[in-house]
Short mmCIF file of C-alpha atoms (C1' of nucleotides) in Angstrom, two decimals:
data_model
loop_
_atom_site.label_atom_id
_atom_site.label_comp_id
_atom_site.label_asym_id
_atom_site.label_seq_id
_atom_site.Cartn_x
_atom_site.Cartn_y
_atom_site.Cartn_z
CA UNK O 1 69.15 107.52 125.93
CA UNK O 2 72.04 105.77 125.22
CA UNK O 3 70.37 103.56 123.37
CA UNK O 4 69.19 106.07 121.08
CA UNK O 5 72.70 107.55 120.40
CA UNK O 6 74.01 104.40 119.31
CA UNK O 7 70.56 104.37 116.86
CA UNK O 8 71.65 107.30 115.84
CA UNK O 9 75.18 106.69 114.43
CA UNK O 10 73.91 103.11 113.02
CA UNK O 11 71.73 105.35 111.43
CA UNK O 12 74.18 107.80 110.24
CA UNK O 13 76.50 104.73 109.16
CA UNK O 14 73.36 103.23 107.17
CA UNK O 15 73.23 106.47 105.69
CA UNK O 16 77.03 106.23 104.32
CA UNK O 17 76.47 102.67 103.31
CA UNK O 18 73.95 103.73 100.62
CA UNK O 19 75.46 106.89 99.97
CA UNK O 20 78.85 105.88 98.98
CA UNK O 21 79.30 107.42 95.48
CA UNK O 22 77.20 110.65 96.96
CA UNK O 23 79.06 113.70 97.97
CA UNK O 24 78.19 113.19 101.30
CA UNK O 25 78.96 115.69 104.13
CA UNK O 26 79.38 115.49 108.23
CA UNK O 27 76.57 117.82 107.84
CA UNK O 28 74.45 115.59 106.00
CA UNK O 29 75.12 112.67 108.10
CA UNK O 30 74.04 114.74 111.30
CA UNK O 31 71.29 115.96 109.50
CA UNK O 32 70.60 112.17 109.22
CA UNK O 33 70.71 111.56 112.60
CA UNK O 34 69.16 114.55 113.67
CA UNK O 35 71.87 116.19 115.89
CA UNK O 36 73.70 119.49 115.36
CA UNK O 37 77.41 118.37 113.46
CA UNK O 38 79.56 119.16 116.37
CA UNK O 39 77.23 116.94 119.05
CA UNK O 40 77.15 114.58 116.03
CA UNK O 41 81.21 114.34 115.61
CA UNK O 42 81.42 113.82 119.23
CA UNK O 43 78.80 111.13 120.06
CA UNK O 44 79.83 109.39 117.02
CA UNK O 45 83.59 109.31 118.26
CA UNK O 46 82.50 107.91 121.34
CA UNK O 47 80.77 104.88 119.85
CA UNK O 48 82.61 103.91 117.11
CA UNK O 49 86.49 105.06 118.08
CA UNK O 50 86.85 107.52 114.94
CA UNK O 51 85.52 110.43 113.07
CA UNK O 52 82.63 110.70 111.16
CA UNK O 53 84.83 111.85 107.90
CA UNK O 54 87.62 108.46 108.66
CA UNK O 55 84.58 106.28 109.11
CA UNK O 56 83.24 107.11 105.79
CA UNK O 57 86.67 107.50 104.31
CA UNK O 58 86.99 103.52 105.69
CA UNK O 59 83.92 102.26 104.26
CA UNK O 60 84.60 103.81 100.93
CA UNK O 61 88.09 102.03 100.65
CA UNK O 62 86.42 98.90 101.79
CA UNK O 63 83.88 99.05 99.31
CA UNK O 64 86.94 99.40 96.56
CA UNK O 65 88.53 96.20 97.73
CA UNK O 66 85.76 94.63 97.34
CA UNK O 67 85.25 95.72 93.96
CA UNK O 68 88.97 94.97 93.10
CA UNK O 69 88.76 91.58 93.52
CA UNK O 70 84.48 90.57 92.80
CA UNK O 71 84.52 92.85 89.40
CA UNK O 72 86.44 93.44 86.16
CA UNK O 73 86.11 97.59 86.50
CA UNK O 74 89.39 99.38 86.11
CA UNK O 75 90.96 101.73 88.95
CA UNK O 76 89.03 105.11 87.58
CA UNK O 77 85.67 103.50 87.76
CA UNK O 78 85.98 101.89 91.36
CA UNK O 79 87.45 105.41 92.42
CA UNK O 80 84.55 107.05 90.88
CA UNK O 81 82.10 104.23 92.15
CA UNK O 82 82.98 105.10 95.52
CA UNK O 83 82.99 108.68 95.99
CA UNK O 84 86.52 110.24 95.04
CA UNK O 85 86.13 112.46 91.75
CA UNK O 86 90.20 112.09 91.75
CA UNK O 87 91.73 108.58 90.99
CA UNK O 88 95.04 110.15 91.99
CA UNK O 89 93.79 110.93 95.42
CA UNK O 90 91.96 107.45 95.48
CA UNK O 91 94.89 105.69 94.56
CA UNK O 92 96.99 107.64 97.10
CA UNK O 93 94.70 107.15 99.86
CA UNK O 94 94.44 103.45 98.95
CA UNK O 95 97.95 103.12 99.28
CA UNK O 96 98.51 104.54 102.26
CA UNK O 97 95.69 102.55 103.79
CA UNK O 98 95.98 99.23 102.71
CA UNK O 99 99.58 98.82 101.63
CA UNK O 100 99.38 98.05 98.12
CA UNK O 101 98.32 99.83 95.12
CA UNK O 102 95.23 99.24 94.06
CA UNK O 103 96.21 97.20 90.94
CA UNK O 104 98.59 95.15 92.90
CA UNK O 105 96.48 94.36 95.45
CA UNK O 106 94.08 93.05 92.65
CA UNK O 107 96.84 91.35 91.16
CA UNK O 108 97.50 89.52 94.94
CA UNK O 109 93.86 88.25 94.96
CA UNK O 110 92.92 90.70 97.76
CA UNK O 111 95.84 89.33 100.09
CA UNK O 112 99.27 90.74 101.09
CA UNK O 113 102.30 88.90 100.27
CA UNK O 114 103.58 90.53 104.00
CA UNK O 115 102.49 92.38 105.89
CA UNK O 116 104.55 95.48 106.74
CA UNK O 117 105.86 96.97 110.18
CA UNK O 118 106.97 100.42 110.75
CA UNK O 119 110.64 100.83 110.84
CA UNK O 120 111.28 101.29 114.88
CA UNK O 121 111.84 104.83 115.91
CA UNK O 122 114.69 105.16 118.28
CA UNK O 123 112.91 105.01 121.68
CA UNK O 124 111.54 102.07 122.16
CA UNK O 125 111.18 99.46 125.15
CA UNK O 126 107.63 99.05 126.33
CA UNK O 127 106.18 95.27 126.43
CA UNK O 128 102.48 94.88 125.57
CA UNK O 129 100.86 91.23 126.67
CA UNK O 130 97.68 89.40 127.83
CA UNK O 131 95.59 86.86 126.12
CA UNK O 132 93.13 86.58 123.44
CA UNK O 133 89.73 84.64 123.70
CA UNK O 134 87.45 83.81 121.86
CA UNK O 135 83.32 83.37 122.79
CA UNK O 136 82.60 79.76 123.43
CA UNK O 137 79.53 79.34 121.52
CA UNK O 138 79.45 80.14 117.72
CA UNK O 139 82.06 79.12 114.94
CA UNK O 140 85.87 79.34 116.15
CA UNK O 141 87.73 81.93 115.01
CA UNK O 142 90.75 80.96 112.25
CA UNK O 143 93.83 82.39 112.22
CA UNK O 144 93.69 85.41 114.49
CA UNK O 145 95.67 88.36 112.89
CA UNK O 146 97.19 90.99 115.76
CA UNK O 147 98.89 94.72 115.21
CA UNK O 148 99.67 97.38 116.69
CA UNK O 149 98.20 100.70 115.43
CA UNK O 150 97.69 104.75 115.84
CA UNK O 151 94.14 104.78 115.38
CA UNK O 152 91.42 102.91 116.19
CA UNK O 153 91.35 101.65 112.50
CA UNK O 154 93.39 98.64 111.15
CA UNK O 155 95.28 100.74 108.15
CA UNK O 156 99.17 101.44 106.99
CA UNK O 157 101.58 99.39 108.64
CA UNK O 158 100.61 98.13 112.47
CA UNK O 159 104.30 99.05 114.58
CA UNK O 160 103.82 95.41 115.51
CA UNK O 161 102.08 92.27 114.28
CA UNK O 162 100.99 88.67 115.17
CA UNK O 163 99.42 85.54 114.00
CA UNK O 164 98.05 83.44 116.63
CA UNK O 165 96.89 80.41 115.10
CA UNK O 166 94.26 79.86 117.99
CA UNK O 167 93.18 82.05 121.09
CA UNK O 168 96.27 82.14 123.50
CA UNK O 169 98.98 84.33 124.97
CA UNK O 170 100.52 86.88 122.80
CA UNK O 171 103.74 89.28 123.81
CA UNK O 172 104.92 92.43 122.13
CA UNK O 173 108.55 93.76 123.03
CA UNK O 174 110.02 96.98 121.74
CA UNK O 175 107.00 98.68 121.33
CA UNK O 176 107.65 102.22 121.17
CA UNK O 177 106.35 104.69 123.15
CA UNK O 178 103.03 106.24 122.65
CA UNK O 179 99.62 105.76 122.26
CA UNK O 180 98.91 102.48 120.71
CA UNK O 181 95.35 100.19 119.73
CA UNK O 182 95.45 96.85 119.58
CA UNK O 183 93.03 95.82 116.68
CA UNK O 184 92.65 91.67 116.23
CA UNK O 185 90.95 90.51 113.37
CA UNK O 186 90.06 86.97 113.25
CA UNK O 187 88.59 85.03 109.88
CA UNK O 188 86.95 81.42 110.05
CA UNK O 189 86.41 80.52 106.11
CA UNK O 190 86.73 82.32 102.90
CA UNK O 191 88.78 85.81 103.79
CA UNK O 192 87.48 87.34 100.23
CA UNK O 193 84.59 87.09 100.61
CA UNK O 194 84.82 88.93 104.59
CA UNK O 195 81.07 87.74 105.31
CA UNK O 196 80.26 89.57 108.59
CA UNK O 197 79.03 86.16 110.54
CA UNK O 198 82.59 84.69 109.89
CA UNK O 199 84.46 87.21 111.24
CA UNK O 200 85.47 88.47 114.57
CA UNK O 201 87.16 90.92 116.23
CA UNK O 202 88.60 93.06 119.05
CA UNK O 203 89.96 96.46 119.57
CA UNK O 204 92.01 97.11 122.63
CA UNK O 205 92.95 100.77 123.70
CA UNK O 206 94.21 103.30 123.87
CA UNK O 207 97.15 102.06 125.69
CA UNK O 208 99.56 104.84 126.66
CA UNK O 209 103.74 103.13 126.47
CA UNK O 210 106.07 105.08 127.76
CA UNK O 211 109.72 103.61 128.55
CA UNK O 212 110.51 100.42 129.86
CA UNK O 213 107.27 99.57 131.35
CA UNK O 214 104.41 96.13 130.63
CA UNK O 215 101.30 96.74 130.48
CA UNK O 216 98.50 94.17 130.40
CA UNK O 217 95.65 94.32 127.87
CA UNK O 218 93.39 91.37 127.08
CA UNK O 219 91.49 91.09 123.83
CA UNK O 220 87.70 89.02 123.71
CA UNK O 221 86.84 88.29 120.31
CA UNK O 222 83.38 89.14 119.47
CA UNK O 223 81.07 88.56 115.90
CA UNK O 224 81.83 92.30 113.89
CA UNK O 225 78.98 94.54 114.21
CA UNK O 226 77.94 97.24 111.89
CA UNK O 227 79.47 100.27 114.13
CA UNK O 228 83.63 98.35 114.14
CA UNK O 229 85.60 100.49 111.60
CA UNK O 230 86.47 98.13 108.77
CA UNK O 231 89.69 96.37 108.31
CA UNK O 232 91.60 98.16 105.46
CA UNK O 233 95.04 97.19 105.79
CA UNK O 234 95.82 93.99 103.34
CA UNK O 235 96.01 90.58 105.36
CA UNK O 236 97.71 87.61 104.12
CA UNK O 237 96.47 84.61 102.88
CA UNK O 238 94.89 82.62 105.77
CA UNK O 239 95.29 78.92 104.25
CA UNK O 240 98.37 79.73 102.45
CA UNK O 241 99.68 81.15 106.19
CA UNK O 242 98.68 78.18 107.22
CA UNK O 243 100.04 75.77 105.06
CA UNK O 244 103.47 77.73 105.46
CA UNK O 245 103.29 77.12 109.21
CA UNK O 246 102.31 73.56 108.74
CA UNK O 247 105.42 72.97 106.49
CA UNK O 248 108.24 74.76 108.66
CA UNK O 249 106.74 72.68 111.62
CA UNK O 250 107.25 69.62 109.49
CA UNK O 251 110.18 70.58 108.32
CA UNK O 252 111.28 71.01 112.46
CA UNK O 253 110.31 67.56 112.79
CA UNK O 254 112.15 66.47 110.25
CA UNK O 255 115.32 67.98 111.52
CA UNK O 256 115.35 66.73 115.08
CA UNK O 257 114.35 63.10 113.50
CA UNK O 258 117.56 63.38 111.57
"C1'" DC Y 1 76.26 122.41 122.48
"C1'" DG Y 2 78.74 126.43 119.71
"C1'" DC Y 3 82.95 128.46 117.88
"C1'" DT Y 4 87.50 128.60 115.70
"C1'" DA Y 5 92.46 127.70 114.37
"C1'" DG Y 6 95.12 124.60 112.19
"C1'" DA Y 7 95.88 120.04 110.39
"C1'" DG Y 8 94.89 117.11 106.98
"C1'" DC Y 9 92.16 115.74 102.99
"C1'" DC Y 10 90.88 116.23 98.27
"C1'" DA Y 11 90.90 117.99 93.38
"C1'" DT Y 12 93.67 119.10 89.74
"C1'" DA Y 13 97.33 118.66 86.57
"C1'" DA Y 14 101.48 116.92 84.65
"C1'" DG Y 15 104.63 113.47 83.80
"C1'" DA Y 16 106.69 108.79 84.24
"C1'" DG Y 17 106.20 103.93 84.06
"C1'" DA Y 18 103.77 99.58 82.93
"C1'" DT Y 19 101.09 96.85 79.93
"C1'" DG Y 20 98.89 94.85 75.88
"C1'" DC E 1 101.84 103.32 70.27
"C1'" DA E 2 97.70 103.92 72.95
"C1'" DT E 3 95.83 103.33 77.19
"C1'" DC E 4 95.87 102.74 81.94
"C1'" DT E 5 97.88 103.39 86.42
"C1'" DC E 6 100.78 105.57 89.78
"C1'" DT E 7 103.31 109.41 91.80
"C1'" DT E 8 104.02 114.03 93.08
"C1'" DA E 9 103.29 119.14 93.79
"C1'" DT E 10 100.20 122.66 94.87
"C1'" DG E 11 96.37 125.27 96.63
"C1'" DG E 12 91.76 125.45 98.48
"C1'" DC E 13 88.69 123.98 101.79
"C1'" DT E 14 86.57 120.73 105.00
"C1'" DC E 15 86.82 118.57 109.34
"C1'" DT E 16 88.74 117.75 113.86
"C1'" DA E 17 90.32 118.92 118.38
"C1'" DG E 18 90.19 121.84 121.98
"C1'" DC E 19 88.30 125.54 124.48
"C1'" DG E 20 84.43 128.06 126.46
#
DNA sequence: CGCTAGAGCCATAAGAGATG
DNA sequence: CATCTCTTATGGCTCTAGCG
């Protein structure tokens, strides 16, 4: 039984996948998957994390960074290309999502020059910490990139962020209270071209801060599978991260040789 | 699993700014 | 200057969350 429900919303996600510039409808989906649309909403929520309607809205936004930074077509086109009649709405909702403009974050190569944080909102104090691993077997994961978010979906600016440069300890302070994910997204290889077997990831939550409290919440890594919500918020540059790290550690050295 | 109120999303249009 | 892109306001409507 269960089994079948999660055939059902692979199913349903298939269906988005090829439908992308298609008007499509929760109706239709459920139709696809051959449930009524409000059993449909609600199984699908329990699988994936997120709405039927966000899912698709996620793929779609996905599918125009993509074709931001493999094609030469100009904002309208992509928009059109995947499924918003309005550029103005596409361009708004791409915004809000990933962080840049769309033209920007063509411009950028597909990478942030930052990534942002939301400004802290007066009550704050909770500590969020634990460890992230990785499976044992299989390529390891590169630079593991951590936030903080609202939803279950890695878009707009995380309330905290991280870069672990290997599975370890991580330790978030002044997190504010609320409900909070934790969404790690790990890349090992070429970020632009986001090949499923090369990336991992890990979606902790919800976890409920209120006041002062620390609360505990390990991430596992695990090889993306066709039901995680895609990563829409721009990441930075994994090598040039890297390399940045590698120089302000040699610069340290440098320092306490001195 | 069905129903419904309200929140949020999207289309449209107009105008400003950037770019070649 | 023409074209493209982004931002913003507004209104309609779809979708979600919550209840039964």
């Amino acid at each position: 039984m269960h089994d079948s429900v999660e055939q059902a919303v692979e199913r349903a996600i298939d269906t988005m996948r090829s439908n992308l510039s298609e008007q499509l409808t929760v109706d239709d989906m459920a139709r696809a998957a051959m449930f009524s649309k409000f059993h449909f909403t609600r199984i699908f929520q329990r699988v994936t994390g997120i709405s039927p309607g966000r899912f698709l809205s996620a793929i779609r936004l996905q599918e125009a960074k993509r074709l931001l930074t493999t094609t030469r077509l100009n904002v309208t086109d992509i928009s059109l290309r995947v499924g918003y009649n309005s550029v103005g709405t596409f361009s708004t909702r791409f915004t809000k999502s990933v962080g840049l403009p769309p033209t920007t974050y063509r411009r950028m190569g597909g990478f942030a020059p930052r990534i942002p944080t939301q400004s802290p909102t007066g009550l704050t104090q909770g500590t969020i910490t634990g460890q992230v691993t990785a499976p044992t077997h299989g390529p390891a994961p590169g630079l593991i990139f951590m936030g903080l978010f609202h939803h279950r979906i890695p878009e707009g600016p995380p309330a905290h962020c991280a870069i672990l440069e290997s599975p370890g300890a991580y330790h978030f302070t002044n997190v504010p209270d609320g409900t909070w994910y934790l969404l790690c997204h790990s890349v090992s290889g070429d970020v632009l071209r986001l090949q499923q077997d090369t990336m991992m990831v890990s979606a902790v939550g919800p976890l409920v801060v209120c006041g002062r409290q620390t609360l505990t919440a390990d991430a596992h890594l695990k090889q993306v599978s066709k039901m995680d919500p895609p990563v829409l918020l721009a990441l930075l540059d994994s090598r040039k991260a890297a390399s940045e790290r590698q120089a302000r550690r040699e610069n340290r050295a440098k320092l306490y040789a001195a």
